[in-house]
Short mmCIF file of C-alpha atoms and ligand atoms in Angstrom, two decimals:
data_model
loop_
_atom_site.label_atom_id
_atom_site.label_comp_id
_atom_site.label_asym_id
_atom_site.label_seq_id
_atom_site.Cartn_x
_atom_site.Cartn_y
_atom_site.Cartn_z
CA UNK A 599 -47.66 -36.95 -169.03
CA UNK A 600 -50.33 -34.32 -169.64
CA UNK A 601 -49.84 -32.44 -172.99
CA UNK A 602 -49.11 -28.72 -172.40
CA UNK A 603 -51.08 -25.68 -173.28
CA UNK A 604 -49.03 -24.43 -176.25
CA UNK A 605 -48.98 -20.67 -177.13
CA UNK A 606 -47.56 -19.79 -180.37
CA UNK A 607 -46.02 -16.23 -180.15
CA UNK A 608 -44.58 -14.23 -177.36
CA UNK A 609 -45.57 -10.85 -178.39
CA UNK A 610 -48.06 -8.92 -176.22
CA UNK A 611 -50.86 -11.34 -176.97
CA UNK A 612 -48.74 -14.50 -176.05
CA UNK A 613 -47.09 -13.27 -172.99
CA UNK A 614 -50.26 -11.51 -171.58
CA UNK A 615 -52.40 -14.63 -172.09
CA UNK A 616 -49.70 -16.75 -170.26
CA UNK A 617 -49.66 -14.25 -167.31
CA UNK A 618 -53.50 -14.30 -167.11
CA UNK A 619 -53.75 -18.00 -167.43
CA UNK A 620 -51.13 -18.42 -164.64
CA UNK A 621 -53.17 -16.21 -162.27
CA UNK A 622 -55.88 -18.98 -162.50
CA UNK A 623 -53.85 -22.00 -163.11
CA UNK A 624 -50.30 -22.56 -161.87
CA UNK A 625 -49.92 -26.28 -162.55
CA UNK A 626 -50.69 -27.04 -166.21
CA UNK A 627 -47.63 -27.30 -168.35
CA UNK A 628 -47.27 -24.32 -170.45
CA UNK A 629 -45.16 -23.93 -173.49
CA UNK A 630 -44.52 -20.92 -175.49
CA UNK A 631 -42.81 -21.05 -178.78
CA UNK A 632 -41.62 -18.16 -180.66
CA UNK A 633 -39.85 -17.54 -184.05
CA UNK A 634 -38.19 -14.53 -182.60
CA UNK A 635 -35.60 -14.17 -179.72
CA UNK A 636 -38.41 -14.26 -176.96
CA UNK A 637 -37.66 -10.96 -175.37
CA UNK A 638 -40.64 -9.30 -173.66
CA UNK A 639 -41.19 -5.78 -174.92
CA UNK A 640 -44.04 -3.32 -175.61
CA UNK A 641 -44.42 -2.97 -179.27
CA UNK A 642 -46.06 0.46 -179.30
CA UNK A 643 -42.68 1.76 -177.83
CA UNK A 644 -40.99 0.96 -181.24
CA UNK A 645 -42.34 4.31 -182.44
CA UNK A 646 -41.22 6.35 -179.63
CA UNK A 647 -37.63 4.99 -179.40
CA UNK A 648 -35.64 7.68 -181.10
CA UNK A 649 -37.52 10.45 -179.14
CA UNK A 650 -36.70 8.53 -175.76
CA UNK A 651 -33.35 7.71 -177.02
CA UNK A 652 -33.90 3.89 -176.54
CA UNK A 653 -32.22 1.29 -178.66
CA UNK A 654 -33.67 -2.29 -179.04
CA UNK A 655 -31.77 -3.48 -175.75
CA UNK A 656 -33.25 -0.45 -173.90
CA UNK A 657 -36.77 -1.37 -174.96
CA UNK A 658 -36.38 -4.97 -173.86
CA UNK A 659 -38.25 -5.54 -170.66
CA UNK A 660 -37.21 -9.25 -169.87
CA UNK A 661 -35.10 -12.00 -171.34
CA UNK A 662 -36.84 -15.23 -172.19
CA UNK A 663 -35.25 -17.10 -169.30
CA UNK A 664 -36.76 -14.63 -166.89
CA UNK A 665 -40.15 -14.87 -168.50
CA UNK A 666 -40.08 -18.68 -168.38
CA UNK A 667 -39.43 -18.41 -164.74
CA UNK A 668 -42.05 -15.92 -164.01
CA UNK A 669 -44.76 -17.83 -166.04
CA UNK A 670 -43.62 -21.40 -164.80
CA UNK A 671 -43.38 -22.14 -168.52
CA UNK A 672 -41.01 -23.38 -171.08
CA UNK A 673 -40.02 -20.70 -173.77
CA UNK A 674 -38.71 -21.98 -176.91
CA UNK A 675 -37.07 -19.22 -178.92
CA UNK A 676 -36.00 -19.09 -182.56
CA UNK A 677 -38.34 -21.79 -183.25
CA UNK A 678 -40.91 -21.55 -186.02
CA UNK A 679 -44.08 -23.59 -186.18
CA UNK A 680 -44.21 -25.21 -189.50
CA UNK A 681 -47.73 -26.95 -189.43
CA UNK A 682 -50.65 -27.87 -187.31
CA UNK A 683 -52.33 -31.21 -187.20
CA UNK A 684 -55.69 -30.47 -185.37
CA UNK A 685 -56.84 -34.19 -185.75
CA UNK A 686 -54.08 -35.41 -183.60
CA UNK A 687 -53.67 -32.33 -181.52
CA UNK A 688 -50.15 -31.81 -182.37
CA UNK A 689 -48.04 -29.19 -184.10
CA UNK A 690 -44.97 -29.43 -186.24
CA UNK A 691 -41.64 -27.74 -185.79
CA UNK A 692 -39.90 -28.96 -188.96
CA UNK A 693 -39.78 -32.82 -188.28
CA UNK A 694 -40.55 -32.50 -184.53
CA UNK A 695 -44.17 -33.26 -183.37
CA UNK A 696 -45.27 -31.46 -180.37
CA UNK A 697 -48.61 -32.55 -178.64
CA UNK A 698 -50.87 -29.94 -177.21
CA UNK A 699 -54.04 -30.00 -174.85
CA UNK A 700 -54.90 -26.71 -176.22
CA UNK A 701 -53.31 -24.59 -178.75
CA UNK A 702 -53.27 -20.73 -178.89
CA UNK A 703 -52.26 -18.93 -182.02
CA UNK A 704 -50.78 -15.63 -180.94
CA UNK A 705 -48.58 -15.31 -183.91
CA UNK A 706 -49.58 -11.68 -185.02
CA UNK A 707 -49.43 -10.05 -188.39
CA UNK A 708 -46.72 -9.59 -190.98
CA UNK A 709 -45.67 -6.55 -192.82
CA UNK A 710 -46.93 -5.97 -196.40
CA UNK A 711 -44.02 -5.84 -198.84
CA UNK A 712 -44.24 -3.46 -201.81
CA UNK A 713 -42.55 -4.38 -205.09
CA UNK A 714 -39.88 -1.89 -205.89
CA UNK A 715 -37.42 -1.90 -208.72
CA UNK A 716 -33.88 -0.98 -208.45
CA UNK A 717 -30.61 -2.18 -206.80
CA UNK A 718 -31.33 -1.03 -203.00
CA UNK A 719 -34.23 -3.10 -201.96
CA UNK A 720 -32.21 -4.16 -198.87
CA UNK A 721 -32.29 -0.50 -197.64
CA UNK A 722 -35.97 -0.81 -197.07
CA UNK A 723 -36.79 -1.58 -193.45
CA UNK A 724 -40.03 -3.00 -192.19
CA UNK A 725 -40.29 -2.29 -188.38
CA UNK A 726 -42.73 -4.87 -186.87
CA UNK A 727 -40.66 -6.24 -183.99
CA UNK A 728 -37.71 -5.66 -181.73
CA UNK A 729 -35.39 -7.52 -184.20
CA UNK A 730 -36.54 -5.37 -187.00
CA UNK A 731 -35.92 -2.23 -184.84
CA UNK A 732 -32.53 -3.33 -183.93
CA UNK A 733 -31.57 -3.88 -187.47
CA UNK A 734 -32.89 -0.43 -188.46
CA UNK A 735 -31.14 1.29 -185.55
CA UNK A 736 -27.74 -0.26 -186.71
CA UNK A 737 -28.41 0.82 -190.27
CA UNK A 738 -29.42 4.41 -189.28
CA UNK A 739 -26.39 5.07 -187.22
CA UNK A 740 -24.70 8.19 -188.78
CA UNK A 741 -27.55 8.49 -191.23
CA UNK A 742 -29.52 11.59 -191.83
CA UNK A 743 -32.41 11.23 -194.28
CA UNK A 744 -35.41 8.86 -193.93
CA UNK A 745 -38.04 8.18 -196.39
CA UNK A 746 -41.00 6.71 -194.90
CA UNK A 747 -43.68 4.62 -196.99
CA UNK A 748 -47.31 4.71 -195.71
CA UNK A 749 -49.36 7.45 -193.97
CA UNK A 750 -51.14 5.11 -191.70
CA UNK A 751 -50.99 5.27 -187.87
CA UNK A 752 -47.54 3.66 -187.90
CA UNK A 753 -46.09 5.68 -190.73
CA UNK A 754 -47.16 8.92 -189.02
CA UNK A 755 -45.96 7.83 -185.62
CA UNK A 756 -42.34 7.04 -187.11
CA UNK A 757 -42.38 10.30 -188.97
CA UNK A 758 -42.89 12.18 -185.56
CA UNK A 759 -40.45 10.06 -183.66
CA UNK A 760 -37.72 10.10 -186.31
CA UNK A 761 -38.01 13.93 -186.73
CA UNK A 762 -37.60 14.25 -182.96
CA UNK A 763 -34.62 11.95 -183.26
CA UNK A 764 -32.91 14.46 -185.59
CA UNK A 765 -33.56 12.73 -189.02
CA UNK A 766 -34.88 14.76 -191.93
CA UNK A 767 -38.11 12.88 -192.89
CA UNK A 768 -40.06 12.66 -196.05
CA UNK A 769 -43.26 10.56 -196.29
CA UNK A 770 -44.76 9.03 -199.29
CA UNK A 771 -48.20 7.31 -199.58
CA UNK A 772 -50.67 6.82 -202.39
CA UNK A 773 -53.59 8.33 -200.37
CA UNK A 774 -55.07 11.85 -200.13
CA UNK A 775 -54.80 12.43 -196.51
CA UNK A 776 -52.90 10.62 -193.51
CA UNK A 777 -54.72 7.74 -191.84
CA UNK A 778 -57.43 7.42 -194.36
CA UNK A 779 -59.26 4.51 -192.76
CA UNK A 780 -59.15 5.97 -189.37
CA UNK A 781 -59.66 9.70 -189.57
CA UNK A 782 -62.01 12.32 -190.86
CA UNK A 783 -60.25 14.67 -193.25
CA UNK A 784 -60.29 17.64 -190.86
CA UNK A 785 -58.55 15.74 -188.27
CA UNK A 786 -56.19 14.22 -190.93
CA UNK A 787 -55.21 17.64 -191.98
CA UNK A 788 -54.43 18.78 -188.41
CA UNK A 789 -52.09 15.79 -187.82
CA UNK A 790 -50.32 16.53 -191.28
CA UNK A 791 -50.00 20.20 -190.28
CA UNK A 792 -48.50 19.39 -187.08
CA UNK A 793 -45.90 16.90 -188.71
CA UNK A 794 -45.14 19.40 -191.25
CA UNK A 795 -44.42 21.91 -188.45
CA UNK A 796 -41.78 19.38 -187.33
CA UNK A 797 -40.29 19.50 -190.88
CA UNK A 798 -41.81 16.31 -192.34
CA UNK A 799 -42.34 16.66 -196.04
CA UNK A 800 -45.42 14.78 -197.43
CA UNK A 801 -45.90 13.21 -200.84
CA UNK A 802 -49.42 12.11 -200.89
CA UNK A 803 -50.74 10.34 -204.08
CA UNK A 804 -47.73 8.67 -205.64
CA UNK A 805 -45.86 5.45 -204.72
CA UNK A 806 -42.35 4.48 -204.60
CA UNK A 807 -41.43 2.69 -207.82
CA UNK A 808 -37.63 2.54 -207.76
CA UNK A 809 -34.86 2.88 -205.34
CA UNK A 810 -31.30 2.91 -206.44
CA UNK A 811 -27.87 3.59 -204.76
CA UNK A 812 -26.36 6.88 -205.75
CA UNK A 813 -22.79 7.62 -204.23
CA UNK A 814 -23.17 7.05 -200.60
CA UNK A 815 -27.00 7.51 -200.50
CA UNK A 816 -30.25 6.38 -202.22
CA UNK A 817 -32.21 7.84 -204.81
CA UNK A 818 -36.02 7.11 -204.50
CA UNK A 819 -38.12 7.41 -207.66
CA UNK A 820 -41.82 8.15 -207.21
CA UNK A 821 -44.61 7.32 -209.63
CA UNK A 822 -45.14 11.16 -210.43
CA UNK A 823 -41.59 11.56 -211.36
CA UNK A 824 -40.45 13.05 -208.18
CA UNK A 825 -36.86 12.15 -207.15
CA UNK A 826 -36.00 11.96 -203.26
CA UNK A 827 -32.41 11.64 -202.19
CA UNK A 828 -32.29 9.70 -199.00
CA UNK A 829 -30.22 7.34 -196.84
CA UNK A 830 -32.77 4.79 -195.58
CA UNK A 831 -36.39 3.81 -196.33
CA UNK A 832 -38.77 2.71 -193.56
CA UNK A 833 -41.82 0.74 -194.92
CA UNK A 834 -45.10 1.13 -192.98
CA UNK A 835 -47.40 0.28 -195.81
CA UNK A 836 -49.48 -2.36 -193.81
CA UNK A 837 -49.83 -5.43 -191.86
CA UNK A 838 -51.55 -8.69 -192.80
CA UNK A 839 -52.58 -11.21 -190.12
CA UNK A 840 -50.74 -14.48 -190.43
CA UNK A 841 -53.31 -16.98 -191.70
CA UNK A 842 -51.32 -19.30 -193.95
CA UNK A 843 -50.64 -22.07 -191.56
CA UNK A 844 -54.21 -21.91 -190.10
CA UNK A 845 -55.66 -22.25 -193.52
CA UNK A 846 -53.28 -25.16 -194.46
CA UNK A 847 -54.56 -26.96 -191.18
CA UNK A 848 -58.11 -26.45 -192.47
CA UNK A 849 -59.01 -23.77 -189.84
CA UNK A 850 -61.60 -21.08 -191.01
CA UNK A 851 -59.81 -17.92 -192.05
CA UNK A 852 -60.94 -14.63 -193.53
CA UNK A 853 -58.90 -11.47 -193.08
CA UNK A 854 -57.57 -13.06 -189.87
CA UNK A 855 -57.93 -16.55 -188.15
CA UNK A 856 -61.73 -16.60 -187.51
CA UNK A 857 -62.66 -17.04 -183.81
CA UNK A 858 -65.91 -16.79 -182.04
CA UNK A 859 -66.56 -14.85 -178.87
CA UNK A 860 -64.66 -17.52 -176.84
CA UNK A 861 -61.63 -16.98 -179.00
CA UNK A 862 -62.18 -20.68 -180.36
CA UNK A 863 -61.28 -21.17 -184.02
CA UNK A 864 -63.32 -23.60 -186.09
CA UNK A 865 -61.41 -26.45 -184.30
CA UNK A 866 -62.42 -27.05 -180.66
CA UNK A 867 -59.07 -27.10 -178.97
CA UNK A 868 -57.43 -24.36 -181.15
CA UNK A 869 -57.87 -20.60 -180.09
CA UNK A 870 -56.34 -17.27 -181.34
CA UNK A 871 -56.03 -13.77 -180.15
CA UNK A 872 -54.13 -10.69 -180.93
CA UNK A 873 -53.25 -9.28 -184.47
CA UNK A 874 -53.66 -12.72 -186.15
CA UNK A 875 -57.32 -13.03 -184.88
CA UNK A 876 -60.50 -12.02 -186.14
CA UNK A 877 -62.85 -11.97 -183.30
CA UNK A 878 -66.46 -12.21 -184.30
CA UNK A 879 -65.77 -10.27 -187.62
CA UNK A 880 -63.30 -7.69 -185.95
CA UNK A 881 -59.52 -7.77 -186.69
CA UNK A 882 -58.30 -5.00 -184.46
CA UNK A 883 -54.52 -4.60 -184.42
CA UNK A 884 -54.18 -2.78 -181.19
CA UNK A 885 -53.25 -3.51 -177.65
CA UNK A 886 -56.49 -2.97 -175.71
CA UNK A 887 -58.39 -5.60 -177.75
CA UNK A 888 -55.83 -8.17 -177.20
CA UNK A 889 -55.53 -7.46 -173.36
CA UNK A 890 -59.46 -8.00 -173.26
CA UNK A 891 -59.12 -11.16 -175.27
CA UNK A 892 -56.28 -12.51 -172.96
CA UNK A 893 -58.35 -12.06 -169.89
CA UNK A 894 -61.28 -13.89 -171.37
CA UNK A 895 -59.35 -16.57 -172.82
CA UNK A 896 -57.43 -17.40 -169.69
CA UNK A 897 -60.78 -18.10 -168.01
CA UNK A 898 -61.81 -20.37 -170.76
CA UNK A 899 -58.47 -22.34 -170.66
CA UNK A 900 -58.79 -22.56 -167.02
CA UNK A 901 -62.13 -24.40 -167.32
CA UNK A 902 -64.46 -21.37 -167.05
CA UNK A 903 -65.78 -20.76 -170.56
CA UNK A 904 -65.93 -17.05 -170.89
CA UNK A 905 -66.95 -14.86 -173.98
CA UNK A 906 -65.05 -11.72 -174.70
CA UNK A 907 -66.87 -8.42 -174.93
CA UNK A 908 -65.28 -5.20 -176.32
CA UNK A 909 -66.10 -1.92 -174.92
CA UNK A 910 -65.22 1.35 -176.73
CA UNK A 911 -61.62 1.11 -178.04
CA UNK A 912 -60.22 4.56 -178.45
CA UNK A 913 -56.67 4.56 -179.84
CA UNK A 914 -54.07 7.14 -178.88
CA UNK A 915 -51.80 7.97 -181.63
CA UNK A 916 -48.32 8.91 -180.59
CA UNK A 917 -47.99 12.02 -182.79
CA UNK A 918 -46.86 14.61 -180.23
CA UNK A 919 -46.55 17.16 -183.01
CA UNK A 920 -50.24 17.02 -182.94
CA UNK A 921 -51.86 14.70 -180.24
CA UNK A 922 -54.47 12.48 -181.53
CA UNK A 923 -57.05 10.25 -180.06
CA UNK A 924 -59.44 8.43 -182.34
CA UNK A 925 -62.46 6.27 -181.98
CA UNK A 926 -63.96 5.38 -185.43
CA UNK A 927 -67.65 4.51 -185.38
CA UNK A 928 -68.32 0.74 -184.95
CA UNK A 929 -68.24 -1.10 -188.31
CA UNK A 930 -71.46 -0.67 -190.35
CA UNK A 931 -72.78 2.41 -188.23
CA UNK A 932 -73.13 5.51 -190.30
CA UNK A 933 -73.58 9.01 -188.82
CA UNK A 934 -73.11 12.71 -189.37
CA UNK A 935 -69.70 14.31 -188.71
CA UNK A 936 -69.42 17.59 -187.05
CA UNK A 937 -65.97 19.60 -186.75
CA UNK A 938 -65.48 22.02 -183.87
CA UNK A 939 -62.36 24.08 -183.17
CA UNK A 940 -59.49 25.37 -185.30
CA UNK A 941 -55.87 24.98 -186.21
CA UNK A 942 -54.52 21.82 -184.57
CA UNK A 943 -57.23 21.77 -181.87
CA UNK A 944 -60.26 19.87 -183.28
CA UNK A 945 -63.12 18.06 -181.89
CA UNK A 946 -64.62 15.93 -184.78
CA UNK A 947 -67.67 14.06 -183.49
CA UNK A 948 -69.92 11.54 -185.38
CA UNK A 949 -73.49 11.20 -184.10
CA UNK A 950 -76.41 9.08 -185.28
CA UNK A 951 -79.70 10.41 -186.18
CA UNK A 952 -80.88 10.28 -182.65
CA UNK A 953 -78.07 12.30 -181.43
CA UNK A 954 -75.99 9.33 -179.84
CA UNK A 955 -72.07 9.69 -180.25
CA UNK A 956 -70.73 7.02 -182.48
CA UNK A 957 -67.13 8.07 -182.70
CA UNK A 958 -64.74 10.80 -182.54
CA UNK A 959 -61.26 12.10 -183.44
CA UNK A 960 -59.65 14.63 -181.05
CA UNK A 961 -56.60 16.56 -181.86
CA UNK A 962 -54.27 19.03 -180.17
CA UNK A 963 -55.71 20.30 -176.88
CA UNK A 964 -59.05 18.68 -177.52
CA UNK A 965 -57.61 15.17 -176.47
CA UNK A 966 -58.37 16.36 -173.01
CA UNK A 967 -61.90 15.69 -173.67
CA UNK A 968 -61.52 12.14 -174.25
CA UNK A 969 -62.54 10.69 -170.98
CA UNK A 970 -65.80 12.49 -170.91
CA UNK A 971 -66.56 11.37 -174.49
CA UNK A 972 -65.53 7.83 -173.98
CA UNK A 973 -68.34 7.25 -171.37
CA UNK A 974 -70.68 8.14 -174.25
CA UNK A 975 -69.26 5.88 -176.81
CA UNK A 976 -71.06 2.72 -177.92
CA UNK A 977 -69.38 -0.67 -177.21
CA UNK A 978 -67.64 -2.27 -180.22
CA UNK A 979 -68.99 -5.66 -179.15
CA UNK A 980 -71.56 -5.86 -176.46
C1 FAD B 2456 -44.59 0.56 -184.54
C2 FAD B 2456 -45.85 0.13 -183.90
C3 FAD B 2456 -46.68 0.91 -182.95
C4 FAD B 2456 -47.87 0.55 -182.47
N1 FAD B 2456 -48.42 1.51 -181.51
C5 FAD B 2456 -49.55 1.08 -180.87
C6 FAD B 2456 -50.34 1.90 -179.97
O1 FAD B 2456 -49.86 2.98 -179.49
N2 FAD B 2456 -51.31 1.48 -179.39
C7 FAD B 2456 -51.80 0.15 -179.64
O2 FAD B 2456 -52.85 -0.16 -179.35
N3 FAD B 2456 -51.39 -0.62 -180.55
C8 FAD B 2456 -50.19 -0.11 -181.20
N4 FAD B 2456 -49.63 -1.04 -182.12
C9 FAD B 2456 -50.19 -2.27 -182.36
C10 FAD B 2456 -49.73 -3.30 -181.25
O3 FAD B 2456 -48.47 -3.11 -180.79
C11 FAD B 2456 -49.85 -4.66 -181.84
O4 FAD B 2456 -51.49 -4.88 -182.08
C12 FAD B 2456 -49.67 -5.79 -180.82
O5 FAD B 2456 -48.34 -5.64 -180.20
C13 FAD B 2456 -49.63 -7.22 -181.43
O6 FAD B 2456 -49.26 -8.20 -180.71
P1 FAD B 2456 -49.30 -9.79 -181.03
O7 FAD B 2456 -48.84 -10.57 -180.04
O8 FAD B 2456 -50.65 -10.05 -181.65
O9 FAD B 2456 -48.34 -9.86 -182.24
P2 FAD B 2456 -46.62 -9.85 -182.39
O10 FAD B 2456 -46.22 -8.95 -181.38
O11 FAD B 2456 -46.43 -9.44 -183.74
O12 FAD B 2456 -46.33 -11.22 -182.05
C14 FAD B 2456 -46.34 -12.42 -182.90
C15 FAD B 2456 -45.32 -13.44 -182.26
O13 FAD B 2456 -45.62 -14.57 -182.91
C16 FAD B 2456 -44.36 -15.15 -183.40
N5 FAD B 2456 -44.30 -15.96 -184.61
C17 FAD B 2456 -45.01 -15.59 -185.86
N6 FAD B 2456 -44.95 -16.57 -186.66
C18 FAD B 2456 -44.57 -17.73 -186.07
C19 FAD B 2456 -44.34 -19.16 -186.28
N7 FAD B 2456 -44.63 -19.64 -187.40
N8 FAD B 2456 -43.93 -19.87 -185.30
C20 FAD B 2456 -43.62 -19.31 -184.17
N9 FAD B 2456 -43.91 -18.03 -183.72
C21 FAD B 2456 -44.27 -17.28 -184.59
C22 FAD B 2456 -43.38 -14.00 -183.58
O14 FAD B 2456 -42.00 -14.39 -183.31
C23 FAD B 2456 -43.81 -13.26 -182.26
O15 FAD B 2456 -43.37 -13.68 -181.17
C24 FAD B 2456 -48.35 -0.63 -182.72
C25 FAD B 2456 -47.70 -1.40 -183.71
C26 FAD B 2456 -46.42 -0.93 -184.13
C27 FAD B 2456 -45.82 -2.04 -185.20
#
């Protein structure tokens, strides 16, 4: 019997790759293995669930059985890969060996945990998949005050969403501005002002050092001495691509699992895409790159080796209190920043010395200019 193409992970990367592959090849046995419950969902919707009044079941788009049927595949849920044996083209699920023709790692990134003292660590919720979200929604029922850790894209989106959901939101992060790795300070100030307009209170600079139970609630101690009473803590301090099993199998890893433009790891029959993959030096934790990779990799798996190319990859950030679209300059390209507009409506552009647009951040009503500007942006990977 032919060994199957095995995809590890049923997030957007795993399921989209399977879908693209099935458009080209309806016959080769396909096995998807996932540590979670295998429901198909759109992860970006996790940070608009309160505003749209959707719980985890409401965000689920299909059960794994329906996905298996649609993809003519076997979907093994609640099944964690424990090792890879590239020399024998098999992987391990505990004691069980599973052979593969090609193996695709689509196992995502894991949430970074921060060490916090005190007796209430279990009241800190990372939200990086549907099951995390279900746990948080259950714990949040009847609660009022949320403390968010992290001022990155995801922390800001949760702050906006939970405010719209009726929570009192405070946000703590050890940086000077929101989204420091993505945003020019002027655009960051606009987003912060928009969120403050909703009632979000920011504590930028300190970190959470201690969380303890006090009566029916919690007391958060910040490193600058501030005390914040709250009921729940959401951790959005960052994501780290899963690389440990790949490294243990001898595959090359860096920030992510290292792959070339064909999404091939340092071993011939093993590929990677999505949050876990570092594609030609770029580890982009967004949907657009993984969809581009899924289309290219499906071709390669169907016998037509295809290199991926990234065009511009602007990111729409879901902070309706201050709409934001951002496209940072390609890695290693320096330019001059110029800020136009006022209040929440800013057009922040970065040009090189020849006047070519390298990147932008658009806030408020300026987001309407994104389509015209996108046409001028350089490709991230030509
Ligand atoms: C709240 C939030 C909002 C976001 N909003 C946006 C947005 O607006 N726009 C945007 O572009 N991006 C957004 N992103 C990022 C985007 O959602 C991710 O880049 C994308 O969903 C990653 O998909 P993935 O399939 O690579 O990983 P994941 O969805 O994390 O899937 C990983 C899969 O691997 C499985 N797995 C892990 N380890 C094992 C193992 N050992 N064995 C078996 N299975 C395993 C997991 O169970 C899971 O099925 C957001 C992310 C978050 C958290």
